[in-house]
PDB file of C-alpha atoms in Angstrom:
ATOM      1  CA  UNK A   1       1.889 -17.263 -49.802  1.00  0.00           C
ATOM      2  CA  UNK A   2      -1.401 -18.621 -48.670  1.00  0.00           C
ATOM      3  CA  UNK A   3       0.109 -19.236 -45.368  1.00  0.00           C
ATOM      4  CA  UNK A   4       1.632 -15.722 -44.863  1.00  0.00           C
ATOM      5  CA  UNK A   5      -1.997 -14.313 -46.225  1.00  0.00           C
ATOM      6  CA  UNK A   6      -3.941 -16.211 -43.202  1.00  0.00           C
ATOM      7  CA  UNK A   7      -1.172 -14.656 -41.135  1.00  0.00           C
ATOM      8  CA  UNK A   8      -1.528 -11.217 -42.319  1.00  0.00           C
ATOM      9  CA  UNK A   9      -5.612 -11.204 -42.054  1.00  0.00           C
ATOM     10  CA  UNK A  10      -5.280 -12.184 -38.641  1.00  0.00           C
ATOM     11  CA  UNK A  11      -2.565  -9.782 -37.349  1.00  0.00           C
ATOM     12  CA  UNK A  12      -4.627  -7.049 -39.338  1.00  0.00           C
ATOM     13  CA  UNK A  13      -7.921  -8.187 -37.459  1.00  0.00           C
ATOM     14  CA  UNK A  14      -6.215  -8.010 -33.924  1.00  0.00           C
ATOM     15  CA  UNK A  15      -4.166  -5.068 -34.500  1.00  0.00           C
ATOM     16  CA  UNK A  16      -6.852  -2.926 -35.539  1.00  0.00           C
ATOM     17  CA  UNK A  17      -9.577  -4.343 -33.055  1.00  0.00           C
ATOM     18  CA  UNK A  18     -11.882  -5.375 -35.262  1.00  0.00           C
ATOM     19  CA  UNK A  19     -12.551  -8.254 -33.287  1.00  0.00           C
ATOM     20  CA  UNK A  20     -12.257  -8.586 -29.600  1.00  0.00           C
ATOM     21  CA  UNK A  21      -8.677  -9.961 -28.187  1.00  0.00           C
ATOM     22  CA  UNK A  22      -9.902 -12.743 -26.526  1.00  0.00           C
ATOM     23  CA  UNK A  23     -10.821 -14.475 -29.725  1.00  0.00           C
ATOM     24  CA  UNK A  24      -7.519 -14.662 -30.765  1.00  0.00           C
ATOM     25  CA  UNK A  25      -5.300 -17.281 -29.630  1.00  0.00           C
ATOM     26  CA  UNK A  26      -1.185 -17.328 -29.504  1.00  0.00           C
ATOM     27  CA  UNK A  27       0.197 -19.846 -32.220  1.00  0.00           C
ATOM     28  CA  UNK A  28       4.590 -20.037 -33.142  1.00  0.00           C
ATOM     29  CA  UNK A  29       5.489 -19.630 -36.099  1.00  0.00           C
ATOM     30  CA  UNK A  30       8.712 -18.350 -38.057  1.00  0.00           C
ATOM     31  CA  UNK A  31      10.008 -18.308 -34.610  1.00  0.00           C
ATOM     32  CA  UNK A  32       7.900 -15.943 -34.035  1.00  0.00           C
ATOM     33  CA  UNK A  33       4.612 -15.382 -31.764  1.00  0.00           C
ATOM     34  CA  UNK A  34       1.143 -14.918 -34.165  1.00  0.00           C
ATOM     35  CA  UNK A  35      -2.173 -14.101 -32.594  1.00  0.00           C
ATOM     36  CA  UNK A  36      -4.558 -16.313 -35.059  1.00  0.00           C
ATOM     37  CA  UNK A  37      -8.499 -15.765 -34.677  1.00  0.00           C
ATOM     38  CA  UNK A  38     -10.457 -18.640 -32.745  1.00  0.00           C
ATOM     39  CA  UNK A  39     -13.918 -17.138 -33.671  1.00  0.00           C
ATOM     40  CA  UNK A  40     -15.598 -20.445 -35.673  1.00  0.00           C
ATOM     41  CA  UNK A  41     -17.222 -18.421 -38.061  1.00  0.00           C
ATOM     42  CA  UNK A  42     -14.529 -16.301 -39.449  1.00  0.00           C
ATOM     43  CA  UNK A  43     -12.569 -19.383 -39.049  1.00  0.00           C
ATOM     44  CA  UNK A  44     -14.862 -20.962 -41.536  1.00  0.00           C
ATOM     45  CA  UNK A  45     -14.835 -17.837 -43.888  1.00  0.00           C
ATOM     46  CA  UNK A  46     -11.165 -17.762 -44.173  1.00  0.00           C
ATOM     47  CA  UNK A  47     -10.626 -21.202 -44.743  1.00  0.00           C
ATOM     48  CA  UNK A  48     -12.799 -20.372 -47.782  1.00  0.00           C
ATOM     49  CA  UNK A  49     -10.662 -17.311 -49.193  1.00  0.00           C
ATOM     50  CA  UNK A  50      -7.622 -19.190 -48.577  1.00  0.00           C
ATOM     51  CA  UNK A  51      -8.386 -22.354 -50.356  1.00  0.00           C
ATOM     52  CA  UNK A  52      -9.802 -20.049 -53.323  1.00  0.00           C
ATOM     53  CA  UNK A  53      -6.118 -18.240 -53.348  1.00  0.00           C
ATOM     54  CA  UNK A  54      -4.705 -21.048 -53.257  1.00  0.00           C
ATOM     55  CA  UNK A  55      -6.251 -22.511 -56.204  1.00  0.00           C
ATOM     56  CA  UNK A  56      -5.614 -18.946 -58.374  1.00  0.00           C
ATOM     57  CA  UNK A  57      -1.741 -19.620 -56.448  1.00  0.00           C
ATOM     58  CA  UNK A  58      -1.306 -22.739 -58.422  1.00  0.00           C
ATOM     59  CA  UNK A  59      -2.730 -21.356 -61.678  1.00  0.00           C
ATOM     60  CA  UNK A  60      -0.747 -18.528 -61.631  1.00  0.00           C
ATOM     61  CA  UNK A  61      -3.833 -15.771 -62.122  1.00  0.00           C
ATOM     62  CA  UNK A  62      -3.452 -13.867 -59.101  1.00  0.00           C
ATOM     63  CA  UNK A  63      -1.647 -10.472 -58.995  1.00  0.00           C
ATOM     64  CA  UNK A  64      -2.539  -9.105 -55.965  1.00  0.00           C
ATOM     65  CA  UNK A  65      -4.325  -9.394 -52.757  1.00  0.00           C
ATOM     66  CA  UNK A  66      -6.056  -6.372 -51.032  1.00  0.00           C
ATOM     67  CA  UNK A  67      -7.528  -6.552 -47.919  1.00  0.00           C
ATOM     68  CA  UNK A  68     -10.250  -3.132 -46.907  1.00  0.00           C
ATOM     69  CA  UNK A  69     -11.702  -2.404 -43.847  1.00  0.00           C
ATOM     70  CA  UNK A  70     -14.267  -0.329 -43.798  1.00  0.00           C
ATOM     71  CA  UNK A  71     -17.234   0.982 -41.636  1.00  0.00           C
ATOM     72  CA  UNK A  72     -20.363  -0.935 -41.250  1.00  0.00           C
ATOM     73  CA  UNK A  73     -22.095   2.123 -41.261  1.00  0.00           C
ATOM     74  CA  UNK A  74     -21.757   3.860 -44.141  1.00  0.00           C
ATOM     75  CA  UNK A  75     -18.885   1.407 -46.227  1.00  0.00           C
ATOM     76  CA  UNK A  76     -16.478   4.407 -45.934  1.00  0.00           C
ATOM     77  CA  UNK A  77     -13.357   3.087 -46.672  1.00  0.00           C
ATOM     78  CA  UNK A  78     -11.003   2.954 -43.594  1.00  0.00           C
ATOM     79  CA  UNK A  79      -7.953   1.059 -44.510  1.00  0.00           C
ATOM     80  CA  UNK A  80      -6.704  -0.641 -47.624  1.00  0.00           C
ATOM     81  CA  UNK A  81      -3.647  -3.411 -47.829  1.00  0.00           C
ATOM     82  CA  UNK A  82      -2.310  -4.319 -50.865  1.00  0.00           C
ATOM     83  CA  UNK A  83      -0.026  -7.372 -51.091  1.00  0.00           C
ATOM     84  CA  UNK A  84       1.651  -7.768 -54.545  1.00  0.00           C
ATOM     85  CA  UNK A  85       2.357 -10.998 -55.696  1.00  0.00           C
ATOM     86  CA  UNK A  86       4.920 -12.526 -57.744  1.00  0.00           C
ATOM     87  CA  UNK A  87       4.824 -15.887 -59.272  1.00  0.00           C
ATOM     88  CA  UNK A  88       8.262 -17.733 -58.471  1.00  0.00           C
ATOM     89  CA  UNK A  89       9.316 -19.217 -61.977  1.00  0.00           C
ATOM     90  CA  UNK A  90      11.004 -22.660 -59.808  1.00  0.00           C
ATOM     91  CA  UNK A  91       7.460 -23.235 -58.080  1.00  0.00           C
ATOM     92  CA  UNK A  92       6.528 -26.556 -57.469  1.00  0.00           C
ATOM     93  CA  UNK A  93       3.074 -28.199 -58.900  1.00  0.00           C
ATOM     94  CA  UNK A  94       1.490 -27.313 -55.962  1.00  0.00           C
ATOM     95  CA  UNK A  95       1.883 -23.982 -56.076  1.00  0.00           C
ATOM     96  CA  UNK A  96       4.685 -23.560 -53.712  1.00  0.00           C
ATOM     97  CA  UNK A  97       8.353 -22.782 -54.193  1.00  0.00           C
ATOM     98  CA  UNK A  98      10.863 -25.561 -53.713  1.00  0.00           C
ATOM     99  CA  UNK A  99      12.584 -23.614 -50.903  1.00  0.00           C
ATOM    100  CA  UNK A 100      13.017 -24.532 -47.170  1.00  0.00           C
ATOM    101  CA  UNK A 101      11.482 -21.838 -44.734  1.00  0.00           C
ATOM    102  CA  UNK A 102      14.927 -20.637 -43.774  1.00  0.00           C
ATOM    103  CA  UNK A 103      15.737 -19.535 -47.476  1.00  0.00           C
ATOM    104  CA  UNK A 104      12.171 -17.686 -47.394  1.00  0.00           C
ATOM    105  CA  UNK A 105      12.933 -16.155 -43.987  1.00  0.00           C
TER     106      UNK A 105
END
């Protein structure tokens, strides 16, 4: 979940311009082409979310995940994403399921 998360931000960031293209590089994954950010600082920032989520992953205390953009400005709300999450009753001790990425997929 983590994984798909970092995935999500990114795609989210490019998508909706929020930072320049050229920041982003191309990455495979899934068998699929992801645009991931190369920018050192949000690089740092996420890294920091993620291993936080990861943690409330493993001890089951996280429900959902929402993501807002909103305008420097004046903090007006632009977008809001909401991922739900579901605790997997066979996950492993380290948070993940005990599934290959072709069951997941």
């Amino acid at each position: 979940v983590t994984e798909f998360f970092n995935y999500s931000i990114n795609s989210i960031l490019y998508q909706r311009g929020i930072y320049p293209p050229e920041t982003f590089r191309r990455v495979s994954k899934y068998g699929l082409t992801m645009l991931v950010t190369s920018d050192d600082a949000l690089v740092k920032y996420l890294d920091n979310v993620l291993t936080q989520l990861s943690s409330w992953l493993s001890d089951g205390t996280v429900q959902k995940l929402v993501v807002v953009v909103s305008a420097i400005a004046t903090g007006e709300t632009l977008e809001r994403w909401v991922f739900d999450v579901h605790t997997d009753a066979g996950a492993g001790a380290e948070g993940g399921a005990n599934k290959s990425e072709k069951e997941v997929m």
